[in-house]
Tab-separated table of N, CA and C in Angstrom:
chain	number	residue	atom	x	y	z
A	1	UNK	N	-103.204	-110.568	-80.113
A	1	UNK	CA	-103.492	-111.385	-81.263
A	1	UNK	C	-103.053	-112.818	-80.986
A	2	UNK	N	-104.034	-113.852	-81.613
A	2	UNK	CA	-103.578	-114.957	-80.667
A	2	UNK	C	-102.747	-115.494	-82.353
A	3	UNK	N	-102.074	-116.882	-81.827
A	3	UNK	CA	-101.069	-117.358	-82.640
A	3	UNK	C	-102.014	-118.247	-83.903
A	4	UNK	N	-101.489	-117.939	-84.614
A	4	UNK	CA	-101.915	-118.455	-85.941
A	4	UNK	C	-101.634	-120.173	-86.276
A	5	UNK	N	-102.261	-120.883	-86.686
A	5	UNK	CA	-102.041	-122.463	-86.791
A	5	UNK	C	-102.032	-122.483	-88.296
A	6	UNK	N	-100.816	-123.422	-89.036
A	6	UNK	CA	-101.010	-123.592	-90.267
A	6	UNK	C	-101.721	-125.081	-90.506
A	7	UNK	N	-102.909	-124.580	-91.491
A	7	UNK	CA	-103.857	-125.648	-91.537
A	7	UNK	C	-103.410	-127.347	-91.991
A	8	UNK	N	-102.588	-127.259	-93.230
A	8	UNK	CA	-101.944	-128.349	-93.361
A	8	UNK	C	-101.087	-128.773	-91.820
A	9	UNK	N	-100.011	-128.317	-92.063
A	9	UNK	CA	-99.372	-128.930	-90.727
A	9	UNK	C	-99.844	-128.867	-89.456
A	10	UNK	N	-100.570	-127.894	-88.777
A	10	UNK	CA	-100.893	-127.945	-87.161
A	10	UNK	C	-100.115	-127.389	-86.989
A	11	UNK	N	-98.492	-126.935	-87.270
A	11	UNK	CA	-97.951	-125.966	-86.511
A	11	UNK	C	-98.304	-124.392	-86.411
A	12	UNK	N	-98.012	-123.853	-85.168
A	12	UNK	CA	-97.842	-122.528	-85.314
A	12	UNK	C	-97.184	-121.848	-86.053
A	13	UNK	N	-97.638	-120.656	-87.207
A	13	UNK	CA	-96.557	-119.984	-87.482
A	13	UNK	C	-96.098	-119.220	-87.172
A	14	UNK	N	-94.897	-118.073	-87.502
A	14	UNK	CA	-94.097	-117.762	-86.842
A	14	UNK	C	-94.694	-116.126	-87.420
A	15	UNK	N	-94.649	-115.682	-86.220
A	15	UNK	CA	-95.194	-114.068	-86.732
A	15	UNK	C	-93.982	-113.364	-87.083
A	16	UNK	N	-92.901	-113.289	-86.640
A	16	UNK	CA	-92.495	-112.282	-86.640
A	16	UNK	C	-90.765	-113.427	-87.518
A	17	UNK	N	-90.753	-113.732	-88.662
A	17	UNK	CA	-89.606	-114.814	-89.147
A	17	UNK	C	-88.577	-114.552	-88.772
A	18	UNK	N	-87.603	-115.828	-88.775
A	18	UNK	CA	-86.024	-115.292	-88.453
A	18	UNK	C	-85.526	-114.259	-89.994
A	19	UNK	N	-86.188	-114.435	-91.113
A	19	UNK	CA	-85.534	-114.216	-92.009
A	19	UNK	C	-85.877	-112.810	-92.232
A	20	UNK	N	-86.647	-112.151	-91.539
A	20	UNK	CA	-87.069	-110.827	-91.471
A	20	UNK	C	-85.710	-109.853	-90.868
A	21	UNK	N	-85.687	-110.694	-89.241
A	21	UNK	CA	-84.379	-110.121	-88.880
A	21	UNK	C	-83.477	-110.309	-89.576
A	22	UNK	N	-82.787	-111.137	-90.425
A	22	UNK	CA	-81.655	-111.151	-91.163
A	22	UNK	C	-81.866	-110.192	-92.098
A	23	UNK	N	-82.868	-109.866	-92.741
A	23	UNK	CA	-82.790	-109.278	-93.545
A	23	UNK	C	-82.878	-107.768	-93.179
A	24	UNK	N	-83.249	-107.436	-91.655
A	24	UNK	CA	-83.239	-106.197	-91.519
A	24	UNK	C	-81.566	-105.900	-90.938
A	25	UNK	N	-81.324	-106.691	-90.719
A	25	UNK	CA	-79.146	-106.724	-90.396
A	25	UNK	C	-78.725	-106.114	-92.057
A	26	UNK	N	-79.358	-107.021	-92.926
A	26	UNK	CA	-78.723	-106.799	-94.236
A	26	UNK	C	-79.032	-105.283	-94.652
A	27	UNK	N	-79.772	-105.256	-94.866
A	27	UNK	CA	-80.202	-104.002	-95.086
A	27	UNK	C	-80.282	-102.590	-94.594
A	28	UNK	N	-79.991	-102.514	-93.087
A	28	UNK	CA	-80.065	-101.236	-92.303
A	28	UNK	C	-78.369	-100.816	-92.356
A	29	UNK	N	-78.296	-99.714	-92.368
A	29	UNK	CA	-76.660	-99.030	-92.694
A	29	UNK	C	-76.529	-99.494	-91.216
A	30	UNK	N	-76.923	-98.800	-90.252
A	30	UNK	CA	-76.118	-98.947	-88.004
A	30	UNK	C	-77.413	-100.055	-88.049
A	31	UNK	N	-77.328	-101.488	-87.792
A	31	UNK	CA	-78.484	-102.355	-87.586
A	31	UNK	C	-78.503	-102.420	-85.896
A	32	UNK	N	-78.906	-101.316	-85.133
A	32	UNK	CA	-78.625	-101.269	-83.745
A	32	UNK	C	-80.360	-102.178	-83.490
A	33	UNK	N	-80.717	-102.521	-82.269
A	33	UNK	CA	-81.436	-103.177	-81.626
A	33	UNK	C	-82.683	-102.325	-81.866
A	34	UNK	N	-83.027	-101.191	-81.611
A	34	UNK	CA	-84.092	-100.655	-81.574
A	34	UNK	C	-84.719	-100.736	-83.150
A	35	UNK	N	-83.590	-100.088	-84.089
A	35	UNK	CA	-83.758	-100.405	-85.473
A	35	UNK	C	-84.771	-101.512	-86.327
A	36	UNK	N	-83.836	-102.568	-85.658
A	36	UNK	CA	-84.505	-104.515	-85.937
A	36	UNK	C	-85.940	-104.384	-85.916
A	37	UNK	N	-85.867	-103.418	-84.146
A	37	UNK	CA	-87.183	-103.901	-84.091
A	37	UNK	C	-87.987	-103.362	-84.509
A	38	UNK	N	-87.675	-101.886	-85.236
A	38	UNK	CA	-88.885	-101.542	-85.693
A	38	UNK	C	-88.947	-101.865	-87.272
A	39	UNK	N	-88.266	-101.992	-87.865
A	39	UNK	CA	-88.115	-102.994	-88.980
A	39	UNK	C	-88.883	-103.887	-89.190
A	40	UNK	N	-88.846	-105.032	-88.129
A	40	UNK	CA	-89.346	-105.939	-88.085
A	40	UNK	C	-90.762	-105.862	-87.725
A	41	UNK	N	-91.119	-104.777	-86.850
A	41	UNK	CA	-92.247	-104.559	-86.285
A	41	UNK	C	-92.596	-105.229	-84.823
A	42	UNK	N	-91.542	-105.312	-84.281
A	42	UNK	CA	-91.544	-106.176	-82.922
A	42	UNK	C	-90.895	-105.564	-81.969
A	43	UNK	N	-91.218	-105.990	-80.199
A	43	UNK	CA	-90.843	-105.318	-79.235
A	43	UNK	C	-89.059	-104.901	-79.174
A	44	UNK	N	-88.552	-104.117	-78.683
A	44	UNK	CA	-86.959	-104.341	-78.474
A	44	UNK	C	-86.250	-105.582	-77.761
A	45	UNK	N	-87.470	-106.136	-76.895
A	45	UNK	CA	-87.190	-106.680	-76.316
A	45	UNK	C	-86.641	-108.296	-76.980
A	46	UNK	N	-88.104	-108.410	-77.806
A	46	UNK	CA	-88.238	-109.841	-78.472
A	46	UNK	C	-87.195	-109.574	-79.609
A	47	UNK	N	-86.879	-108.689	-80.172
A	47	UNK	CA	-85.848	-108.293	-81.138
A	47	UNK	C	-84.598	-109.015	-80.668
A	48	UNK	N	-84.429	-108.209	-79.437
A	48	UNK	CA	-82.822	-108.486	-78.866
A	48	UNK	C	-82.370	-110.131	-78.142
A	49	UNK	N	-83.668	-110.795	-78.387
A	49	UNK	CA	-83.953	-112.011	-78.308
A	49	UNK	C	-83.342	-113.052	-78.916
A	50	UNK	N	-84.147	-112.547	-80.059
A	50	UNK	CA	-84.392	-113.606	-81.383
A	50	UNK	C	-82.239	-113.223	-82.066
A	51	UNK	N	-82.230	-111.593	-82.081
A	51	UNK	CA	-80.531	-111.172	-82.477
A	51	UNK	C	-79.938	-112.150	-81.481
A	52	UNK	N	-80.229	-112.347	-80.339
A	52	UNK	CA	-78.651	-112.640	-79.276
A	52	UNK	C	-79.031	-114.254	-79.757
A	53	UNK	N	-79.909	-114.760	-79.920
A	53	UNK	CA	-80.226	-116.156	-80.206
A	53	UNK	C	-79.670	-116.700	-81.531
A	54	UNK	N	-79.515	-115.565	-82.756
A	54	UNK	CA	-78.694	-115.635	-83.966
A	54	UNK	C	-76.975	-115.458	-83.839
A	55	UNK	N	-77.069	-114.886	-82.715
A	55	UNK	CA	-75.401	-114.326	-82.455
A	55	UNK	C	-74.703	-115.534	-82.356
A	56	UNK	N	-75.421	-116.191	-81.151
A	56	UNK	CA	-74.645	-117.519	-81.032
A	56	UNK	C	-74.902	-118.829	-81.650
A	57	UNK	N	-75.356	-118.635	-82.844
A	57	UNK	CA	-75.797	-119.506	-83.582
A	57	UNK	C	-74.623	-119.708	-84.725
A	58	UNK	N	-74.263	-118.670	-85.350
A	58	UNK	CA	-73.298	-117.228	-85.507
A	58	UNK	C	-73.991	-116.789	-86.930
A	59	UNK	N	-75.133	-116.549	-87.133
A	59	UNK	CA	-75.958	-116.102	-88.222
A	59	UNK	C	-75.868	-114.564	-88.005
A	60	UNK	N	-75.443	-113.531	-87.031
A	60	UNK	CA	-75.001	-112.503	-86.882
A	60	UNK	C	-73.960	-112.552	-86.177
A	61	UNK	N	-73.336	-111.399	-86.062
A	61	UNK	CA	-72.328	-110.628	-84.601
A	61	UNK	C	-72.691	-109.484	-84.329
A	62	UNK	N	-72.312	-109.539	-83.478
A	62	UNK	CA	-73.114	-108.408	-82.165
A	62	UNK	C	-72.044	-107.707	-81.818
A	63	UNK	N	-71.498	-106.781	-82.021
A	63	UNK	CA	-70.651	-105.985	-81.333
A	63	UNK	C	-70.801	-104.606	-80.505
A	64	UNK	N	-70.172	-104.275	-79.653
A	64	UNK	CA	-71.044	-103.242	-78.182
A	64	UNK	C	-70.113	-102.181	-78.505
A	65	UNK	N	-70.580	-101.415	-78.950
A	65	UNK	CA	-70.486	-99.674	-79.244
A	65	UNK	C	-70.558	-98.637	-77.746
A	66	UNK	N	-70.268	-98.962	-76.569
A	66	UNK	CA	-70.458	-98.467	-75.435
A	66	UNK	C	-72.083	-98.115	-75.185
A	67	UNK	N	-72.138	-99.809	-74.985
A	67	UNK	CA	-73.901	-100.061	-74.599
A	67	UNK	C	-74.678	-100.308	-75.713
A	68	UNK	N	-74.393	-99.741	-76.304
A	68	UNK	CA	-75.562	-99.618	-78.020
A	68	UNK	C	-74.447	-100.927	-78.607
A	69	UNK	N	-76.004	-102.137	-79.124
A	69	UNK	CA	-75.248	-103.072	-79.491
A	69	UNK	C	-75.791	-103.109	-80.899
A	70	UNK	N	-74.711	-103.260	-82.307
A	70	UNK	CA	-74.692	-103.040	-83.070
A	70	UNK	C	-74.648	-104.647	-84.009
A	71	UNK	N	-75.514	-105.208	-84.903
A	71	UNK	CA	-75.779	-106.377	-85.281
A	71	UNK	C	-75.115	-106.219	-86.606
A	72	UNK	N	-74.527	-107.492	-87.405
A	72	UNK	CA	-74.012	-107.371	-88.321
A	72	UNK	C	-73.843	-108.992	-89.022
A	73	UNK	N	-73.534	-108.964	-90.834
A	73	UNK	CA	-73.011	-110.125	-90.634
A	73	UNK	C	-72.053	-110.834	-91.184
């Protein structure tokens, strides 16, 4: 699917929002990585992305459960 342009502005929008992931942190009891992403509806990959990109932002924390990383906030 190609990227969507918003007509007023020319920018791209954003398929998959930051505020989706926050809100799937808020809302999931274990908000582990695989979770997000299916929440969100997005790869694990781009999930664990967009989370590690909030971590150090510090809009989440990330804490490691022996490998299984667990999002929170």
């Amino acid at each position: 699917m190609a990227p969507q342009r918003d007509e007023e502005s020319g920018e791209f929008t954003d398929q998959y929002p930051r505020q989706k992931f926050i809100e799937a942190v808020e809302e999931l009891e274990i908000a582990t990585t695989p979770k997000v992403a299916e929440y969100v509806g997005c790869s694990y990959d781009l999930a664990y992305r967009r989370l590690h990109e909030f971590d150090e932002e510090g809009a989440v924390t990330k804490t490691d459960a022996g490998g299984v990383f667990i999002w929170s906030q």
